[in-house]
Short mmCIF file of C-alpha atoms and ligand atoms in Angstrom, two decimals:
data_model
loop_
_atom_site.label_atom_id
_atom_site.label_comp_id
_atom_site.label_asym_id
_atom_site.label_seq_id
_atom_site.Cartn_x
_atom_site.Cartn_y
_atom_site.Cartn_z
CA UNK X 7 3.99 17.14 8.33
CA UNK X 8 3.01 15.40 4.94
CA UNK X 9 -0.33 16.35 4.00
CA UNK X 10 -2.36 14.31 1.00
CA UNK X 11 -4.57 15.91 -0.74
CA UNK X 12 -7.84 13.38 -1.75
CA UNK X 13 -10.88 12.70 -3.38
CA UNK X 14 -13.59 13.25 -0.46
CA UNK X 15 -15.34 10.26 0.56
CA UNK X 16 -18.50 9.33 -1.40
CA UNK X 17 -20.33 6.15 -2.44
CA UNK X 18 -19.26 4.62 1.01
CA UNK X 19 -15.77 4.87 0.20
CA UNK X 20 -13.53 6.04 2.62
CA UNK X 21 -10.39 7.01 0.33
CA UNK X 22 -12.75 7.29 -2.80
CA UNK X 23 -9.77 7.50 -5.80
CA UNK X 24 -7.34 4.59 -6.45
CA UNK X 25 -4.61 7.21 -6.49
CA UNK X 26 -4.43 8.59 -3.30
CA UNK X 27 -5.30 5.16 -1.56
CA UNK X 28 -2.11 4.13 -3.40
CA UNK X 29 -0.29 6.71 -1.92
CA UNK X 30 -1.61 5.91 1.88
CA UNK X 31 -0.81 2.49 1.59
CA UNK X 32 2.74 3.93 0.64
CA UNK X 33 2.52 6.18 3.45
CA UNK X 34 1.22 3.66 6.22
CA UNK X 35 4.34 1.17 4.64
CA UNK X 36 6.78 3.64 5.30
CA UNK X 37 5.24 4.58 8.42
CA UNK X 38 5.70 8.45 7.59
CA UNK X 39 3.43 10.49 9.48
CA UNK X 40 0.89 11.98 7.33
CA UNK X 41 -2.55 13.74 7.03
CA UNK X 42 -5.59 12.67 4.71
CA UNK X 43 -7.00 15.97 3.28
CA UNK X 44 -10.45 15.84 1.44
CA UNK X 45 -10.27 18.18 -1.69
CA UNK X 46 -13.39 18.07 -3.28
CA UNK X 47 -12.45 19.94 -6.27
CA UNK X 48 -9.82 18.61 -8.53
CA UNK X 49 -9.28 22.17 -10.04
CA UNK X 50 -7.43 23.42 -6.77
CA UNK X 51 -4.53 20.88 -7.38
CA UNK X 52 -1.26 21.96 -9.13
CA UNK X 53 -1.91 19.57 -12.51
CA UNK X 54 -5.67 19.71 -11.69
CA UNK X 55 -5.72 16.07 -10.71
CA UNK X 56 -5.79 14.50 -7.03
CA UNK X 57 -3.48 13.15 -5.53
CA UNK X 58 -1.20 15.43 -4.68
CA UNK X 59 1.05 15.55 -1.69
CA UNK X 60 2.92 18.76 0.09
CA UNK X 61 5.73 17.19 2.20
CA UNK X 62 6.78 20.46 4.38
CA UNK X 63 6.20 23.02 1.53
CA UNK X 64 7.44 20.77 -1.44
CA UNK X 65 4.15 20.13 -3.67
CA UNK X 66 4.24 16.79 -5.49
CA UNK X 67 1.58 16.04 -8.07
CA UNK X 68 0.53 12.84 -9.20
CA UNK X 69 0.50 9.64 -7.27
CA UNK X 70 3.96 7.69 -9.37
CA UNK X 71 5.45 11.01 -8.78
CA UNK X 72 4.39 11.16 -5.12
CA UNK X 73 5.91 7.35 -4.79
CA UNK X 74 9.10 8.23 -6.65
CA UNK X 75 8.90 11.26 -4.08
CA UNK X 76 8.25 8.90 -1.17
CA UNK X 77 11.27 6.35 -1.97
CA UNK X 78 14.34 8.89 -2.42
CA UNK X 79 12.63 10.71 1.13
CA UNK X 80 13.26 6.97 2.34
CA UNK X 81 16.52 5.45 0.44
CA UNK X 82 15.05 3.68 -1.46
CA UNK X 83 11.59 2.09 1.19
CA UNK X 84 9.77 1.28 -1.34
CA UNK X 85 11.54 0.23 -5.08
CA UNK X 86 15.33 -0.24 -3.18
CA UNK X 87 14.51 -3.87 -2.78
CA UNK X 88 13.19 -5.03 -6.05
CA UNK X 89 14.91 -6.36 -8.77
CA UNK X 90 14.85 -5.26 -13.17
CA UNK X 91 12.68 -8.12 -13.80
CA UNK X 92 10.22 -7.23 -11.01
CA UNK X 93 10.01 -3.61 -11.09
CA UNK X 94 9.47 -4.74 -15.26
CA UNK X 95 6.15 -6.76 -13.83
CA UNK X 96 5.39 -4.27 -11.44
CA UNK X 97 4.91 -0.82 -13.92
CA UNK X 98 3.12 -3.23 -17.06
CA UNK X 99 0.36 -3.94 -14.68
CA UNK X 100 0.48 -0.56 -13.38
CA UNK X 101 -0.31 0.67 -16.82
CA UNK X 102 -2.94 -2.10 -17.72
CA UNK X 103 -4.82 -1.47 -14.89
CA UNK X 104 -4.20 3.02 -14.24
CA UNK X 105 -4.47 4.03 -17.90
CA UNK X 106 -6.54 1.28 -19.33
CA UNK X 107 -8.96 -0.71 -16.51
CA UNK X 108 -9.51 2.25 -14.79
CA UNK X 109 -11.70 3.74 -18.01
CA UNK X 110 -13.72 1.11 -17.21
CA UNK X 111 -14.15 2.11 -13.87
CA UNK X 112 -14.60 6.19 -14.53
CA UNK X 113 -17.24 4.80 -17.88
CA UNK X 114 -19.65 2.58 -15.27
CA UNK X 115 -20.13 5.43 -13.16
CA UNK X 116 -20.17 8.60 -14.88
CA UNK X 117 -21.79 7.11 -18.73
CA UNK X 118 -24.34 5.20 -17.09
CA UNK X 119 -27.26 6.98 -16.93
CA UNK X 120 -28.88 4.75 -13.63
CA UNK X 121 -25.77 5.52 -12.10
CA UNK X 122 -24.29 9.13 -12.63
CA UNK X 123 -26.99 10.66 -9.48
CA UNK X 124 -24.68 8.90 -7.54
CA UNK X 125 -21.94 11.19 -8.74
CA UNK X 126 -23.70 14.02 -9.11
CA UNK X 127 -24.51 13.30 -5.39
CA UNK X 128 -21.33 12.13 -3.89
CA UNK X 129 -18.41 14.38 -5.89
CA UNK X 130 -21.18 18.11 -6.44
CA UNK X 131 -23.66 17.86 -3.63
CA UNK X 132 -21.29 20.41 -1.38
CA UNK X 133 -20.86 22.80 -4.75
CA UNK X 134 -22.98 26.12 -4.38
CA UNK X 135 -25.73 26.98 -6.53
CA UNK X 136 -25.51 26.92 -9.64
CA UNK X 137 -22.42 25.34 -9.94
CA UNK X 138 -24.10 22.23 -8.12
CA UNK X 139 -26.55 22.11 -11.51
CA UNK X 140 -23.78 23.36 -14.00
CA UNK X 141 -20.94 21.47 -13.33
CA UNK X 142 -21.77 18.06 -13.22
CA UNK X 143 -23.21 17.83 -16.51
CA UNK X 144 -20.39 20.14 -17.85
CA UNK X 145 -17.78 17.51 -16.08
CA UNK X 146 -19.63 14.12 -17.72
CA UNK X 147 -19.27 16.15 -20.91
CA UNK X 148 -15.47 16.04 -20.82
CA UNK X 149 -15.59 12.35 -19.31
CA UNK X 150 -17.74 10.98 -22.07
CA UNK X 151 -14.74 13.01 -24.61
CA UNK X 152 -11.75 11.63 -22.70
CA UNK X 153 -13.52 8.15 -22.55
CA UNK X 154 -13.61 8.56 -26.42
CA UNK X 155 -10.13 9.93 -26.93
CA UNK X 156 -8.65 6.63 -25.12
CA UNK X 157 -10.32 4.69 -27.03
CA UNK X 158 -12.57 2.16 -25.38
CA UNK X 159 -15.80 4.67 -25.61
CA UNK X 160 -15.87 3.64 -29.44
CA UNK X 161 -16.86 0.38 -28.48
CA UNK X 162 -20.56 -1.29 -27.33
CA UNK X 163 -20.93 -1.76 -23.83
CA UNK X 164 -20.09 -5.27 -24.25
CA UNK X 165 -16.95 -5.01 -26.24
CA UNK X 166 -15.91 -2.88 -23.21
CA UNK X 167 -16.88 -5.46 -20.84
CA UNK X 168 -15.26 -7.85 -23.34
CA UNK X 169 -11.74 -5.15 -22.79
CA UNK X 170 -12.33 -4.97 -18.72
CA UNK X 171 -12.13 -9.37 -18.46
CA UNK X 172 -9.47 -9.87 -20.66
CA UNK X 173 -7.57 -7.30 -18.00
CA UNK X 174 -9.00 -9.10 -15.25
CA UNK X 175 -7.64 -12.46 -17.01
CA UNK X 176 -4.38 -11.32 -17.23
CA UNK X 177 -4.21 -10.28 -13.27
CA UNK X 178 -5.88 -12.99 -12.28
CA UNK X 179 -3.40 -15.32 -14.12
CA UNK X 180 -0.53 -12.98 -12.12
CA UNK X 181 -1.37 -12.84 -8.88
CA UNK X 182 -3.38 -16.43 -8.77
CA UNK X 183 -0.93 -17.83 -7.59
CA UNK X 184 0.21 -14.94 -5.17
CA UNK X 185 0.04 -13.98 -2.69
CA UNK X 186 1.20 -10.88 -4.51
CA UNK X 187 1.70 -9.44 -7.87
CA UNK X 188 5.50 -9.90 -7.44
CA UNK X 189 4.92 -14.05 -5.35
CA UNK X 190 5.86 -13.82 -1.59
CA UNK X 191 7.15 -9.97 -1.38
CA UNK X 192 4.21 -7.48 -0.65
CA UNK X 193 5.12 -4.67 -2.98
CA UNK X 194 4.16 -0.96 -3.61
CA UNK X 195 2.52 -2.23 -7.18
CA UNK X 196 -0.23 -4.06 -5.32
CA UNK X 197 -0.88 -0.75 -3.48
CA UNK X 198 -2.03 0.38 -7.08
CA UNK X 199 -3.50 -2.37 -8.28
CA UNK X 200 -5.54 -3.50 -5.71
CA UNK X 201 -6.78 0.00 -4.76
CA UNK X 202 -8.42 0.05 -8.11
CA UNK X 203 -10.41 -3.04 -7.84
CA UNK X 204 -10.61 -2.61 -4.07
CA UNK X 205 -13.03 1.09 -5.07
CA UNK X 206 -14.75 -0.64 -7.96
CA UNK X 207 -16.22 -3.47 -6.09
CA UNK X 208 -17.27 -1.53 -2.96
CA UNK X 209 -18.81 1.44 -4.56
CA UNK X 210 -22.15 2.08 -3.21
CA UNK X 211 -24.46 0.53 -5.53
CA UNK X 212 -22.95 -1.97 -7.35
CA UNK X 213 -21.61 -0.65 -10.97
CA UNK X 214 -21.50 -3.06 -14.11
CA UNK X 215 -18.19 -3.04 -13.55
CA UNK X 216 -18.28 -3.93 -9.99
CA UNK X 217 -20.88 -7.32 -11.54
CA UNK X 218 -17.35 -8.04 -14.18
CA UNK X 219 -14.67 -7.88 -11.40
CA UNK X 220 -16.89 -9.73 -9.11
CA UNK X 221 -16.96 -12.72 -12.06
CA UNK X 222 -13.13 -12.97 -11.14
CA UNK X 223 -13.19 -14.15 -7.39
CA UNK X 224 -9.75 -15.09 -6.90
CA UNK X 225 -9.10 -10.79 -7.71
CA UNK X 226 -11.80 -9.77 -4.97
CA UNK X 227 -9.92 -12.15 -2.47
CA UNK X 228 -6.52 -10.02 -3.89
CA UNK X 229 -8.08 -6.91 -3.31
CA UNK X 230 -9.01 -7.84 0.10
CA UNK X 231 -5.40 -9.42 0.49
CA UNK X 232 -3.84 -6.36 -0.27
CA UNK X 233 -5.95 -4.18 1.64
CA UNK X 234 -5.54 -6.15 4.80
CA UNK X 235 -1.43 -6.00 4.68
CA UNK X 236 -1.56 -2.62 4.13
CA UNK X 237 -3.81 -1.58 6.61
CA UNK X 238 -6.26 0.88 4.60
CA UNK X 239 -9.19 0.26 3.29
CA UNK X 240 -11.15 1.61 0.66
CA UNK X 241 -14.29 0.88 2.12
CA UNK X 242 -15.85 3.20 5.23
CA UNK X 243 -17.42 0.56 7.13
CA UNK X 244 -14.66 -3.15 7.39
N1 GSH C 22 -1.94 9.82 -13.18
C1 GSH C 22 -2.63 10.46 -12.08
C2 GSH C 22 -4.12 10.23 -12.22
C3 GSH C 22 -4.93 10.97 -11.16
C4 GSH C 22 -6.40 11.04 -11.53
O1 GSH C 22 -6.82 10.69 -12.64
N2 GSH C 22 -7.18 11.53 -10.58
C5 GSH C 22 -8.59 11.71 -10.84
C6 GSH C 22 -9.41 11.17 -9.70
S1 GSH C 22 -9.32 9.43 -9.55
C7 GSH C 22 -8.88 13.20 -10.93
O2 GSH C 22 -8.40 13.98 -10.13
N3 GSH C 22 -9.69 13.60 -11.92
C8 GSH C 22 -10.12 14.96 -12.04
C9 GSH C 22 -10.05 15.47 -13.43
O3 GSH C 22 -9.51 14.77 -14.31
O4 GSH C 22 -10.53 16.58 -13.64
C10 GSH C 22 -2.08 9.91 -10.77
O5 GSH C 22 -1.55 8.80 -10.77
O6 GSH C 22 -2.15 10.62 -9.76
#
């Protein structure tokens, strides 16, 4: 049996990081079997991130490793069919949008003051006391450095903003046309890509970077889009 491991649902999320609903879109594509499992802290994983995946005792860690993992299990189910120049498309916007939008994302909910109760609520609420009043602060301390070590944390909230739409420009530009990052073929990069957006615009409240992507409608109706094919959603309730 495959089992993922998960972010736990919170803020009315079902599958509540991009990563692992990447990976269960993968899964549901290559109609593996597999088990969700809710690991509330990231700590327990072998590289002390989630995702991570145990296929019948081998331990994968991190979700491009878990895909890479996923295609040789299937010859080739999920890359095997695209071409240089489209697998060349497919990991640039997997970059822009995993290592640079998705600071954006992790800044409007853990650096905003109005909003971080909702973390403290939906990722520490079932850590015992003390940890439940030590750790959050502890882990926004070492967001708010990270945030500052990539980069975009140097700027004013609008410059950010200003980084997040010129992102949202260039997918918008991409898949506009669609319906797909790659034209007519449904591919594992959309899994990625649209699981981002897909957990920034239905986080429960709204963030102010749920307000930006919601300024780019034709990358909500992706999201959706993407979603729908691949039968998962991010949200609990469709
Ligand atoms: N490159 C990793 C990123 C995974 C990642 O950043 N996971 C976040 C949740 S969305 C996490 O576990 N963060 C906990 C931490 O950094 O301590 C992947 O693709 O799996």
């Amino acid at each position: 049996m495959i089992r993922l491991h998960v972010i736990p649902p919170a803020f009315g999320l079902r599958n509540t990081g991009p990563f692992g609903l990447k990976c269960e879109m993968a899964l549901l594509q290559l109609k593996l079997d597999f088990e969700l499992v809710p690991t509330a802290d990231p700590r327990s994983a072998p590289k002390g991130k989630l995702p991570y995946l145990d296929d019948g005792g081998t331990v994968v860690a991190d979700s491009e490793l878990i895909l890479q993992h996923l295609d040789r299990r299937t010859k080739g189910g999920l890359y095997g069919h695209l071409g240089d120049e489209e697998r060349a498309d497919g990991v640039a916007f997997t970059r822009l949008v995993e290592e640079h939008l998705y600071w954006t994302v992790v800044a409007a909910r853990w650096l905003d003051d109005d909003w971080f109760p909702h973390v403290e609520q939906g990722f520490f609420a079932s850590f015992p006391v003390p940890l439940r009043w030590i750790v959050p602060a502890l882990a926004r301390r070492e967001v708010r450095r990270t945030y500052w070590l990539q980069g975009l944390g140097r700027h004013t909230l609008e410059e950010q903003k200003g980084f997040a739409r010129r992102d949202l420009e260039a997918i918008v530009n991409k898949v506009g046309a669609g319906p797909y990052l790659l034209g007519e073929k449904l591919s594992v990069f959309d899994f990625g890509i649209a699981s981002l957006l897909a957990g920034a615009l239905d986080n429960q409240p709204a963030t102010w970077m749920t307000d930006v992507i919601r300024e780019f409608q034709p990358a909500v109706d992706y999201a959706e889009r993407v979603q729908a094919a691949a039968g998962a959603y991010c949200r609990e309730h469709v």
